[in-house]
Amino acid sequence: MAASIIQLLPDHVANQIAAGEVVQRPASVVKELLENAVDAKSSDIKLIVKEAGKTLVQVIDNGLGMNTTDARLCFERHATSKIRKAEDLFDLHTKGFRGEALASIAAIAHVELKTKQDQEELGTHIVIEGSKLVTQDVAVLPKGTSFAVKNLFFNIPARRNFLKSETVEFRHVMDEFQRVAMAHPSISFTLIHNGSELYNLPSSNYRQRIVNIFGGKTNEKLVPVSEETELITISGFVGKPEFAKKSRGEQFFFVNDRYIKSAYLHHAIMSAYDGLLKEGNQPSYFLYLQVPPHTIDINIHPTKTEIKFDDEHSLYAILRSAVKHSLGQFNVAPVLDFERDANLDTPYEYKNREADFPTIQVDSNFNPFATEKSSSKPLSSFGSYKKETTTASWESLYVGLKQDTQEIESFSFESEEVTSKLFDDDVIETKTTSTYQIHKKYIVSAIKSGMLVIDQGRAHQRVLYEQFLTNITVQKASSQQLLFPLELYFSSDEMILLKELQSSLENTGFVFDAFNADSIQVSGLPIGMAESEVSIVLEELIGNLQNEIPESSFSQSDSIAKSMAKSMAVKTGTYLTEKEQENLVNSLFACKEPNVSPFQKPTFITLTVEDLDKKFAI
């Protein structure tokens, strides 16, 4: 009999494999620990993070705590207090329920647990490293639980190498923190990163919690949404269309206090905004949906951020209708007004009256060929329209007209002669137009072998990109000072990103007077940037960099240069004067790489005379 080739995996290996599903990055640990703290009925939760969670993720709560047995048992696989039988999976009222998270985390990190129940005098202190119990002692502790997860992926270096930069990883940590904090406004939350307190959110209501997280200016952007049906109860807020952004940052769905992603429900929101948004803009929304637990399946995704609804089509229609109604109710969207104005009513009492015919008045004394008598003669009702001058000799009206015309013509001719003296006559005679603009999109320039067709937008992007990159690298940018400083408002995570980019932005020509908690003051701009473009450029820059912030400073500088060049370049449909066309062409061919835009697309094409001859040879 051949030897068996299928073997049972050891527990510690199975836990490491499970960890790959549950723990993808430090933010995954943050999510699991925060949700456990919420399930423990805590009223105050503190998150402490070092080096974006790679070194430390610690969650301290004042919840129920655990006894000694539970403290040890919680690290076993499929050990949970949330479910007892399989049917419970479809009637969930808690966050964590599968009992894999703590076992998976303990398999790939150093975990320290301190916990005590309210009625107990002493608590339990446990240290586990890579699934192995190191110590278990009794200790004097406050009520609640403290989980400290240190040195994540210490025993799987390959996974650790796959982690992004600290900036990227911390953005994911912030996202998870914000999602849990927004779902539970009655709980106070604190976030401390590398020793500095970033958030201190007191117990409040939903609106205050949103404003506390995303900044004071968020309040004026919110429109409340409320709808209650048998299938679903909807509450929360949507953003006014005028505050829509290019990025999809502030978009949140919560189903039964659990953050979820749903492209289908997102489409319902977008259809409610139909006709209210500029193309490419995204509205913000913070919507809390309550549905019966048995109508959803949460267990279809390892991170539980995607769920399945029983009746998606009805939810789509209800959500779309609720948002549309709110936008109309608060005069954000145009709606039919059924409160009629009495002044606009049709006067039906006039229907039996006959029409009044207009009266015609004729001045019987008027004679156009009669000589005007004394001015003292009383005027008739039409007297004011009589000619004051003599009309007997009508030819006299046209006397001198030809002479006047000649004088005007000679005057304009003389003025042209005078102005032409300002320029060199030789230049005027030999001047030929070297560039032409077609459809306000392309610039055509003649060359010896044929002609160039240049895309004005891409060409300008290349010129600006190399200018900005040089300024950032050499750190010798010029600025135009503003008469009055601009104050721009951003959310907390956007402010963190702007602080990191401050030196690079200053090297492009920005001058910042102050960096506040949720706003910045700008007193100087890069040359060529309009004051109205500042907020657009910074928002697009933040949006581009939020998606994937580069690791090296050069890559970051490159992204800033690209983003600003894209925002500030002339767009299709912009008319360029002859001088501007020539200047753009000359600047393009003074670049190091004139052939392509910063986004690797061709800036021009060449049409030779032979190419043109072939077209006519048909």
Coordinates of C-alpha atoms in Angstrom, one line a residue:
M1 CA 0.0 0.0 0.0
A2 CA 1.4 3.4 -1.0
A3 CA 2.2 6.0 1.6
S4 CA -0.5 8.7 2.3
I5 CA 0.3 12.0 0.7
I6 CA -2.4 14.0 2.4
Q7 CA -1.6 15.2 5.9
L8 CA -3.3 17.3 8.5
L9 CA -1.6 20.7 9.0
P10 CA -0.2 21.6 12.4
D11 CA -2.3 24.2 14.2
H12 CA 0.3 27.0 14.0
V13 CA 0.6 26.5 10.2
A14 CA -3.2 26.5 9.8
N15 CA -3.4 29.7 11.9
Q16 CA -0.8 31.4 9.7
I17 CA -2.8 30.4 6.5
A18 CA -6.0 31.8 8.1
A19 CA -4.1 34.9 9.0
G20 CA -3.5 35.5 5.3
E21 CA -7.3 35.8 4.9
V22 CA -8.0 37.9 8.0
V23 CA -4.9 40.0 8.4
Q24 CA -3.7 41.6 5.2
R25 CA -2.1 44.7 6.8
P26 CA -2.0 46.5 10.2
A27 CA -5.4 48.1 9.4
S28 CA -6.9 44.6 9.5
V29 CA -5.8 44.2 13.1
V30 CA -7.2 47.6 13.9
K31 CA -10.6 46.7 12.5
E32 CA -10.8 43.4 14.4
L33 CA -9.7 44.8 17.7
L34 CA -11.9 47.9 17.5
E35 CA -14.9 45.7 16.6
N36 CA -14.2 43.4 19.6
A37 CA -14.1 46.5 21.9
V38 CA -17.5 47.7 20.5
D39 CA -19.0 44.2 21.1
A40 CA -17.7 44.3 24.7
K41 CA -20.2 47.2 25.3
S42 CA -17.4 49.8 25.9
S43 CA -18.2 53.5 26.2
D44 CA -14.6 54.7 25.7
I45 CA -12.1 53.2 23.2
K46 CA -8.5 54.3 22.7
L47 CA -6.4 53.2 19.7
I48 CA -2.6 53.6 20.0
V49 CA -0.5 53.0 16.8
K50 CA 3.3 53.2 16.2
E51 CA 4.8 53.2 12.7
A52 CA 1.4 52.8 11.1
G53 CA 0.8 49.6 13.1
K54 CA 3.9 47.7 12.0
T55 CA 5.5 48.1 15.4
L56 CA 2.4 48.4 17.6
V57 CA -1.4 48.4 17.5
Q58 CA -3.0 48.7 20.9
V59 CA -6.7 49.0 21.7
I60 CA -7.8 49.8 25.2
D61 CA -11.4 49.7 26.2
N62 CA -13.5 49.9 29.4
G63 CA -15.9 47.1 28.3
L64 CA -17.0 43.9 30.1
G65 CA -13.6 42.3 30.2
M66 CA -12.9 38.5 30.3
N67 CA -12.3 36.0 33.1
T68 CA -9.1 33.9 33.1
T69 CA -10.6 31.0 31.1
D70 CA -12.0 33.2 28.4
A71 CA -8.8 35.2 28.2
R72 CA -6.9 32.0 27.3
L73 CA -9.7 30.5 25.1
C74 CA -10.2 33.6 22.9
F75 CA -6.9 32.8 21.1
E76 CA -8.1 29.3 20.0
R77 CA -9.4 28.8 16.5
H78 CA -13.2 29.1 16.0
A79 CA -13.6 30.1 19.6
T80 CA -16.4 32.7 19.8
S81 CA -19.0 34.1 22.2
K82 CA -21.2 35.4 19.5
I83 CA -22.8 32.2 18.0
R84 CA -23.9 28.8 19.3
K85 CA -25.4 27.1 16.3
A86 CA -25.2 27.5 12.5
E87 CA -28.6 29.3 12.3
D88 CA -27.1 32.2 14.4
L89 CA -25.0 33.1 11.3
F90 CA -28.2 34.6 9.8
D91 CA -29.3 36.5 12.8
L92 CA -26.2 38.4 13.8
H93 CA -26.2 41.5 16.0
T94 CA -22.5 41.7 16.7
K95 CA -19.3 42.5 14.7
G96 CA -16.9 39.5 15.1
F97 CA -18.5 36.1 15.1
R98 CA -16.3 33.5 13.4
G99 CA -13.6 33.2 16.1
E100 CA -10.7 33.4 13.7
A101 CA -9.4 36.9 14.2
L102 CA -7.5 36.7 17.5
A103 CA -6.1 33.2 16.6
S104 CA -4.8 34.5 13.3
I105 CA -3.3 37.7 14.8
A106 CA -1.6 35.7 17.6
A107 CA 0.0 33.4 14.9
I108 CA 1.9 36.2 13.2
A109 CA 2.6 38.7 16.0
H110 CA 3.6 39.2 19.6
V111 CA 0.3 39.7 21.5
E112 CA -0.1 41.0 25.0
L113 CA -3.6 40.8 26.6
K114 CA -4.6 42.5 29.8
T115 CA -8.2 42.1 30.9
K116 CA -10.4 42.3 34.0
Q117 CA -14.1 42.0 34.7
D118 CA -15.9 44.7 36.8
Q119 CA -16.8 42.3 39.7
E120 CA -13.3 40.7 39.9
E121 CA -10.5 42.0 42.1
L122 CA -7.7 40.8 39.9
G123 CA -7.3 40.6 36.1
T124 CA -5.4 38.4 33.7
H125 CA -2.1 39.2 31.9
I126 CA -1.2 36.9 28.9
V127 CA 1.7 37.1 26.5
I128 CA 1.6 35.0 23.3
E129 CA 4.3 35.0 20.5
G130 CA 3.5 33.2 17.2
S131 CA 0.7 31.1 18.7
K132 CA 2.9 30.0 21.7
L133 CA 1.8 31.0 25.2
V134 CA 4.8 32.7 26.9
T135 CA 3.3 33.8 30.2
Q136 CA 0.0 33.9 32.0
D137 CA -0.3 35.8 35.3
V138 CA -2.8 37.5 37.5
A139 CA -2.4 41.3 37.7
V140 CA -3.9 44.4 39.2
L141 CA -5.7 46.0 36.2
P142 CA -8.5 48.5 35.5
K143 CA -11.9 47.3 34.3
G144 CA -11.9 46.4 30.6
T145 CA -9.5 45.0 28.1
S146 CA -6.1 46.1 26.5
F147 CA -4.9 44.3 23.4
A148 CA -1.3 45.1 22.3
V149 CA -0.2 43.6 18.9
K150 CA 3.5 44.1 18.4
N151 CA 5.9 43.3 15.5
L152 CA 3.3 42.3 12.9
F153 CA 4.4 39.5 10.5
F154 CA 7.7 39.0 12.6
N155 CA 7.7 35.3 11.6
I156 CA 6.6 35.8 7.9
P157 CA 9.1 38.3 6.5
A158 CA 7.8 37.9 3.0
R159 CA 4.4 39.3 4.1
R160 CA 6.1 42.1 5.9
N161 CA 8.0 43.1 2.8
F162 CA 4.7 43.4 0.9
L163 CA 3.6 46.2 3.2
K164 CA 3.6 49.7 1.7
S165 CA 5.1 52.9 3.1
E166 CA 4.1 54.2 6.5
T167 CA 2.0 56.9 4.9
V168 CA -0.1 54.4 2.9
E169 CA -0.5 51.9 5.8
F170 CA -1.5 54.6 8.2
R171 CA -4.1 55.9 5.7
H172 CA -5.7 52.4 5.8
V173 CA -5.5 52.5 9.6
M174 CA -7.3 55.9 9.6
D175 CA -10.0 54.5 7.3
E176 CA -10.8 51.6 9.6
F177 CA -10.8 53.9 12.7
Q178 CA -13.1 56.4 11.0
R179 CA -15.5 53.6 9.8
V180 CA -15.9 52.1 13.3
A181 CA -16.1 55.6 15.0
M182 CA -18.8 56.8 12.5
A183 CA -21.0 53.7 13.1
H184 CA -21.0 54.2 16.9
P185 CA -21.3 57.9 17.8
S186 CA -22.4 57.1 21.3
I187 CA -18.9 55.7 22.1
S188 CA -16.0 58.1 22.6
F189 CA -12.9 57.3 20.5
T190 CA -9.3 58.4 20.7
L191 CA -6.5 57.8 18.1
I192 CA -2.8 58.3 19.0
H193 CA -0.1 57.8 16.3
N194 CA 3.6 57.9 17.2
G195 CA 2.8 59.7 20.5
S196 CA 0.6 62.5 19.0
E197 CA -3.2 62.6 19.4
L198 CA -4.9 62.9 16.0
Y199 CA -8.5 62.3 17.1
N200 CA -10.4 62.8 20.3
L201 CA -14.0 62.1 19.5
P202 CA -16.5 62.6 22.4
S203 CA -19.8 60.8 22.7
S204 CA -22.3 62.5 20.3
N205 CA -24.9 62.0 17.6
Y206 CA -24.3 61.0 14.0
R207 CA -24.1 64.5 12.6
Q208 CA -21.6 65.7 15.2
R209 CA -19.5 62.6 14.8
I210 CA -19.2 63.2 11.0
V211 CA -18.3 66.9 11.6
N212 CA -15.7 66.0 14.3
I213 CA -14.0 63.5 11.9
F214 CA -14.1 65.5 8.7
G215 CA -13.9 69.0 9.9
G216 CA -16.2 71.9 10.9
K217 CA -17.0 73.0 7.4
T218 CA -18.6 69.6 6.7
N219 CA -21.8 70.7 8.6
E220 CA -23.0 73.1 5.9
K221 CA -22.5 70.5 3.2
L222 CA -24.9 67.9 4.7
V223 CA -28.5 67.3 3.7
P224 CA -30.4 64.9 6.1
V225 CA -32.0 61.7 4.6
S226 CA -34.7 59.8 6.5
E227 CA -37.0 57.0 5.3
E228 CA -38.8 54.2 7.1
T229 CA -40.3 51.2 5.4
E230 CA -41.0 47.5 6.3
L231 CA -37.9 46.4 4.3
I232 CA -35.4 49.1 5.5
T233 CA -35.0 52.1 7.6
I234 CA -32.7 54.8 6.1
S235 CA -31.1 57.6 8.0
G236 CA -28.0 59.8 7.6
F237 CA -26.8 62.5 5.3
V238 CA -25.9 63.2 1.7
G239 CA -23.7 66.1 0.5
K240 CA -25.0 69.1 -1.5
P241 CA -24.1 68.8 -5.2
E242 CA -22.0 72.0 -5.2
F243 CA -19.5 70.4 -2.8
A244 CA -19.0 67.2 -4.9
K245 CA -15.3 66.3 -5.5
K246 CA -13.4 64.3 -8.1
S247 CA -12.4 61.7 -5.5
R248 CA -14.6 59.1 -3.9
G249 CA -13.3 59.6 -0.4
E250 CA -16.3 60.6 1.8
Q251 CA -18.8 57.8 0.8
F252 CA -20.0 55.5 3.5
F253 CA -22.7 52.8 3.8
F254 CA -23.4 51.3 7.1
V255 CA -25.8 48.3 7.3
N256 CA -26.8 47.4 10.9
D257 CA -23.9 49.5 12.1
R258 CA -21.4 47.7 10.0
Y259 CA -19.4 49.5 7.2
I260 CA -20.0 47.9 3.8
K261 CA -19.0 48.5 0.2
S262 CA -21.8 48.1 -2.4
A263 CA -21.4 49.2 -6.1
Y264 CA -25.1 48.5 -6.6
L265 CA -26.3 50.9 -3.8
H266 CA -23.7 53.4 -4.9
H267 CA -25.3 53.4 -8.3
A268 CA -28.7 54.2 -6.6
I269 CA -27.2 57.3 -5.0
M270 CA -25.6 58.4 -8.3
S271 CA -28.9 58.0 -10.1
A272 CA -30.6 60.2 -7.5
Y273 CA -28.0 62.9 -8.3
D274 CA -28.7 62.6 -12.0
G275 CA -28.4 66.0 -13.7
L276 CA -27.0 67.7 -10.5
L277 CA -23.3 66.9 -10.8
K278 CA -20.6 67.9 -13.1
E279 CA -19.2 65.0 -15.1
G280 CA -16.7 63.0 -13.1
N281 CA -17.7 64.5 -9.8
Q282 CA -18.7 62.3 -6.8
P283 CA -21.1 63.3 -4.0
S284 CA -20.4 62.6 -0.4
Y285 CA -22.8 60.5 1.6
F286 CA -23.0 59.0 5.1
L287 CA -26.0 56.6 5.1
Y288 CA -27.1 54.3 7.9
L289 CA -29.3 51.4 6.8
Q290 CA -31.2 49.2 9.3
V291 CA -32.5 45.9 7.9
P292 CA -33.8 42.7 9.6
P293 CA -30.6 40.5 10.2
H294 CA -32.2 37.4 8.5
T295 CA -32.5 39.4 5.2
I296 CA -28.7 39.7 4.7
D297 CA -25.7 37.4 4.5
I298 CA -22.5 38.9 6.0
N299 CA -20.3 35.8 5.7
I300 CA -19.6 36.0 2.0
H301 CA -16.3 37.9 2.3
P302 CA -13.4 37.3 4.7
T303 CA -13.2 41.0 5.7
K304 CA -17.1 41.2 6.0
T305 CA -17.1 44.5 4.0
E306 CA -19.4 43.0 1.3
I307 CA -22.8 41.5 2.1
K308 CA -25.6 40.0 0.2
F309 CA -29.2 41.4 0.4
D310 CA -32.3 39.3 -0.1
D311 CA -34.2 42.0 -2.1
E312 CA -31.6 44.3 -3.7
H313 CA -34.0 45.8 -6.3
S314 CA -36.4 47.1 -3.7
L315 CA -33.6 48.5 -1.6
Y316 CA -32.2 50.3 -4.7
A317 CA -35.6 51.9 -5.5
I318 CA -36.2 53.0 -1.9
L319 CA -32.7 54.4 -1.4
R320 CA -32.8 56.3 -4.7
S321 CA -36.2 57.7 -3.9
A322 CA -35.2 58.8 -0.4
V323 CA -32.1 60.6 -1.5
K324 CA -33.9 62.3 -4.4
H325 CA -36.7 63.4 -2.0
S326 CA -34.2 64.9 0.5
L327 CA -32.3 66.8 -2.2
G328 CA -35.6 68.2 -3.5
Q329 CA -37.0 68.9 0.0
F330 CA -34.0 71.1 0.9
N331 CA -34.1 73.0 -2.3
V332 CA -31.0 71.4 -3.6
A333 CA -32.7 69.8 -6.6
P334 CA -35.4 71.3 -8.8
V335 CA -38.9 70.0 -7.9
L336 CA -42.5 70.7 -8.9
D337 CA -44.0 73.4 -6.7
F338 CA -47.7 72.6 -5.9
E339 CA -48.2 75.8 -3.8
R340 CA -49.9 77.9 -6.5
D341 CA -49.6 81.7 -6.6
A342 CA -53.1 83.3 -6.7
N343 CA -51.8 86.1 -8.9
L344 CA -51.1 83.7 -11.7
D345 CA -54.6 82.2 -11.8
T346 CA -56.6 82.6 -15.0
P347 CA -59.3 85.3 -14.5
Y348 CA -62.3 83.1 -15.5
E349 CA -64.8 85.9 -14.7
Y350 CA -63.7 87.6 -18.0
K351 CA -65.0 84.7 -20.2
N352 CA -68.5 86.3 -20.9
R353 CA -67.1 89.8 -21.5
E354 CA -66.6 91.1 -25.0
A355 CA -63.2 92.1 -26.1
D356 CA -62.3 95.8 -26.0
F357 CA -61.3 97.0 -29.5
P358 CA -58.4 99.4 -29.7
T359 CA -59.2 103.0 -30.5
I360 CA -57.4 104.8 -33.4
Q361 CA -56.6 108.5 -33.1
V362 CA -55.8 110.5 -36.2
D363 CA -54.4 114.0 -36.4
S364 CA -56.4 115.5 -39.2
N365 CA -54.3 118.7 -39.3
F366 CA -51.0 116.9 -40.0
N367 CA -49.5 117.6 -43.4
P368 CA -46.0 116.3 -44.0
F369 CA -45.4 118.8 -46.8
A370 CA -46.7 121.8 -44.9
T371 CA -44.2 124.4 -43.7
E372 CA -43.9 124.5 -39.9
K373 CA -45.8 127.5 -38.5
S374 CA -45.2 129.3 -35.2
S375 CA -43.8 127.2 -32.4
S376 CA -46.4 128.7 -30.1
K377 CA -49.2 126.7 -31.8
P378 CA -50.6 124.1 -29.3
L379 CA -49.6 120.6 -30.1
S380 CA -52.2 117.9 -30.6
S381 CA -51.9 114.6 -28.7
F382 CA -49.4 113.5 -31.4
G383 CA -47.6 116.9 -31.5
S384 CA -44.5 115.6 -29.8
Y385 CA -43.8 113.4 -32.8
K386 CA -43.7 116.2 -35.3
K387 CA -40.5 117.1 -37.1
E388 CA -39.0 120.2 -35.7
T389 CA -36.9 120.9 -38.8
T390 CA -38.1 122.0 -42.2
T391 CA -38.9 119.2 -44.6
A392 CA -39.8 121.1 -47.7
S393 CA -36.5 120.4 -49.4
W394 CA -35.8 116.7 -48.6
E395 CA -32.6 116.8 -50.7
S396 CA -31.0 119.0 -48.2
L397 CA -31.0 116.1 -45.7
Y398 CA -28.3 114.4 -47.7
V399 CA -26.1 117.4 -48.3
G400 CA -22.5 116.8 -47.0
L401 CA -23.0 113.1 -46.4
K402 CA -20.5 112.1 -49.0
Q403 CA -18.0 114.6 -47.7
D404 CA -18.4 113.3 -44.1
T405 CA -17.9 109.7 -45.3
Q406 CA -14.6 110.7 -47.0
E407 CA -13.4 112.4 -43.9
I408 CA -14.1 109.4 -41.8
E409 CA -12.3 107.1 -44.2
S410 CA -9.4 109.4 -44.5
F411 CA -9.2 109.7 -40.7
S412 CA -9.1 105.9 -40.2
F413 CA -6.5 105.6 -43.0
E414 CA -4.3 108.2 -41.4
S415 CA -4.6 106.5 -38.0
E416 CA -3.4 103.2 -39.5
E417 CA -0.5 104.9 -41.1
V418 CA 0.5 106.5 -37.8
T419 CA 0.4 103.2 -35.8
S420 CA 2.3 101.3 -38.5
K421 CA 5.2 103.7 -37.9
L422 CA 5.6 102.1 -34.5
F423 CA 7.0 98.9 -36.1
D424 CA 9.8 98.3 -38.5
D425 CA 8.5 98.3 -42.1
D426 CA 10.7 95.4 -43.1
V427 CA 9.2 93.2 -40.4
I428 CA 5.6 94.0 -41.5
E429 CA 6.4 93.2 -45.1
T430 CA 8.1 89.8 -44.4
K431 CA 5.8 88.7 -41.5
T432 CA 4.2 85.3 -42.1
T433 CA 2.2 83.2 -39.7
S434 CA 4.2 80.2 -38.7
T435 CA 1.5 78.5 -36.5
Y436 CA -2.3 77.9 -36.8
Q437 CA -4.8 76.7 -34.3
I438 CA -7.4 74.1 -35.4
H439 CA -10.6 73.5 -33.5
K440 CA -9.0 75.1 -30.4
K441 CA -7.3 71.8 -29.8
Y442 CA -4.3 71.4 -32.2
I443 CA -1.5 73.7 -33.3
V444 CA -0.2 73.2 -36.8
S445 CA 3.4 74.4 -37.5
A446 CA 5.2 74.2 -40.8
I447 CA 8.6 72.5 -41.0
K448 CA 11.0 71.7 -44.0
S449 CA 9.7 68.2 -44.5
G450 CA 6.0 69.0 -44.0
M451 CA 4.2 70.0 -40.9
L452 CA 3.7 69.3 -37.2
V453 CA 0.3 68.8 -35.6
I454 CA 0.7 69.5 -31.8
D455 CA -1.9 68.6 -29.1
Q456 CA -1.9 71.9 -27.2
G457 CA -3.1 70.3 -23.9
R458 CA -0.5 67.5 -23.8
A459 CA 2.3 69.9 -25.0
H460 CA 1.5 72.3 -22.2
Q461 CA 1.4 69.4 -19.6
R462 CA 4.9 68.4 -20.7
V463 CA 6.2 72.0 -20.4
L464 CA 4.7 72.6 -16.9
Y465 CA 5.7 69.1 -15.7
E466 CA 9.4 69.8 -16.4
Q467 CA 9.2 73.3 -14.9
F468 CA 7.6 72.0 -11.6
L469 CA 10.0 69.0 -11.4
T470 CA 13.0 71.3 -11.8
N471 CA 11.6 73.8 -9.2
I472 CA 11.0 71.0 -6.7
T473 CA 14.4 69.5 -7.2
V474 CA 16.4 72.7 -7.4
Q475 CA 14.2 74.4 -4.8
K476 CA 14.2 77.7 -6.6
A477 CA 10.5 78.4 -7.4
S478 CA 9.0 81.8 -8.0
S479 CA 5.8 82.8 -6.3
Q480 CA 3.1 85.4 -7.0
Q481 CA 1.9 87.0 -3.7
L482 CA -1.8 87.3 -3.0
L483 CA -3.3 90.6 -1.8
F484 CA -5.5 88.7 0.7
P485 CA -4.6 85.2 1.9
L486 CA -6.9 82.3 0.9
E487 CA -8.3 80.0 3.6
L488 CA -9.1 76.5 2.4
Y489 CA -10.8 73.8 4.4
F490 CA -9.9 70.1 4.3
S491 CA -10.8 66.9 6.3
S492 CA -8.3 65.6 9.0
D493 CA -6.8 62.9 6.8
E494 CA -6.4 65.4 3.9
M495 CA -4.6 67.8 6.3
I496 CA -2.2 65.0 7.3
L497 CA -1.3 64.5 3.7
L498 CA -0.9 68.2 3.0
K499 CA 1.5 68.6 5.9
E500 CA 3.7 65.8 4.4
L501 CA 3.6 67.5 1.0
Q502 CA 4.2 71.0 2.4
S503 CA 7.9 71.3 1.5
S504 CA 7.4 69.9 -2.0
L505 CA 4.4 72.3 -2.6
E506 CA 6.5 75.2 -1.3
N507 CA 9.2 74.3 -3.8
T508 CA 6.7 74.6 -6.7
G509 CA 5.8 78.2 -5.6
F510 CA 3.1 77.8 -2.9
V511 CA 3.5 80.0 0.2
F512 CA 1.6 78.8 3.3
D513 CA 0.9 81.2 6.2
A514 CA -0.7 78.7 8.6
F515 CA -1.6 75.0 8.9
N516 CA -4.6 74.7 11.3
A517 CA -6.5 71.6 12.4
D518 CA -8.9 71.6 9.4
S519 CA -7.7 74.5 7.2
I520 CA -4.7 76.1 5.6
Q521 CA -3.9 79.7 4.7
V522 CA -2.3 80.3 1.3
S523 CA -0.6 83.7 0.6
G524 CA 1.4 82.8 -2.5
L525 CA 0.9 80.8 -5.6
P526 CA 3.1 79.3 -8.4
I527 CA 3.4 81.8 -11.3
G528 CA 0.6 81.2 -13.8
M529 CA -1.9 79.7 -11.4
A530 CA -5.2 81.6 -11.0
E531 CA -6.6 82.1 -7.5
S532 CA -9.8 80.3 -8.5
E533 CA -7.8 77.2 -9.4
V534 CA -6.0 76.7 -6.1
S535 CA -8.7 74.6 -4.3
I536 CA -9.3 72.5 -7.5
V537 CA -5.5 71.8 -8.0
L538 CA -5.0 70.9 -4.3
E539 CA -8.1 68.6 -4.2
E540 CA -7.0 66.8 -7.4
L541 CA -3.5 66.5 -6.0
I542 CA -4.8 65.0 -2.8
G543 CA -7.1 62.7 -4.7
N544 CA -4.3 61.4 -7.0
L545 CA -1.9 60.8 -4.1
Q546 CA -4.5 59.3 -1.7
N547 CA -4.9 56.3 -4.1
E548 CA -1.2 55.3 -3.9
I549 CA 1.3 57.5 -2.2
P550 CA 4.8 56.8 -3.5
E551 CA 7.5 55.5 -1.2
S552 CA 10.4 57.7 -2.2
S553 CA 10.5 61.5 -2.1
F554 CA 11.4 61.7 -5.8
S555 CA 8.3 59.6 -6.8
Q556 CA 6.3 61.9 -4.6
S557 CA 7.7 65.0 -6.3
D558 CA 7.0 63.4 -9.6
S559 CA 3.4 62.8 -8.7
I560 CA 3.0 66.4 -7.5
A561 CA 4.5 67.7 -10.7
K562 CA 2.3 65.5 -12.9
S563 CA -0.9 66.4 -10.9
M564 CA -0.3 70.1 -11.0
A565 CA 0.7 70.1 -14.7
K566 CA -2.5 68.2 -15.5
S567 CA -4.6 70.7 -13.5
M568 CA -3.0 73.9 -14.9
A569 CA -2.4 73.0 -18.5
V570 CA -4.6 74.6 -21.2
K571 CA -7.6 72.6 -22.0
T572 CA -9.2 71.6 -25.3
G573 CA -11.4 74.5 -26.4
T574 CA -9.1 77.3 -25.2
Y575 CA -8.3 79.9 -27.8
L576 CA -4.6 80.7 -28.1
T577 CA -3.2 83.9 -29.7
E578 CA -0.5 83.6 -32.3
K579 CA 2.1 84.7 -29.8
E580 CA 0.9 82.0 -27.3
Q581 CA 1.0 79.3 -29.9
E582 CA 4.6 80.1 -30.9
N583 CA 5.6 80.3 -27.2
L584 CA 4.1 76.9 -26.5
V585 CA 5.8 75.3 -29.5
N586 CA 9.2 76.8 -28.6
S587 CA 8.8 75.8 -25.0
L588 CA 7.8 72.2 -25.9
F589 CA 10.9 71.7 -28.1
A590 CA 13.1 73.2 -25.3
C591 CA 12.0 70.3 -23.0
K592 CA 14.1 67.2 -22.4
E593 CA 11.4 64.9 -23.7
P594 CA 9.2 66.8 -26.0
N595 CA 7.8 63.7 -27.7
V596 CA 5.5 62.6 -24.9
S597 CA 3.3 64.1 -22.2
P598 CA 4.0 63.3 -18.5
F599 CA 1.5 60.5 -18.9
Q600 CA 3.4 58.9 -21.8
K601 CA 1.0 60.0 -24.6
P602 CA 2.3 61.6 -27.8
T603 CA 2.4 65.4 -27.8
F604 CA 2.7 65.8 -31.6
I605 CA 2.7 64.0 -35.0
T606 CA 4.6 64.8 -38.2
L607 CA 2.9 64.8 -41.6
T608 CA 5.5 64.9 -44.4
V609 CA 4.9 66.2 -47.9
E610 CA 5.1 62.6 -49.1
D611 CA 2.2 61.7 -46.8
L612 CA 0.1 64.5 -48.2
D613 CA 1.1 63.6 -51.8
K614 CA -0.2 60.0 -51.1
K615 CA -3.5 61.4 -49.9
F616 CA -4.0 63.3 -53.2
A617 CA -2.7 60.4 -55.3
I618 CA -6.0 58.5 -55.0

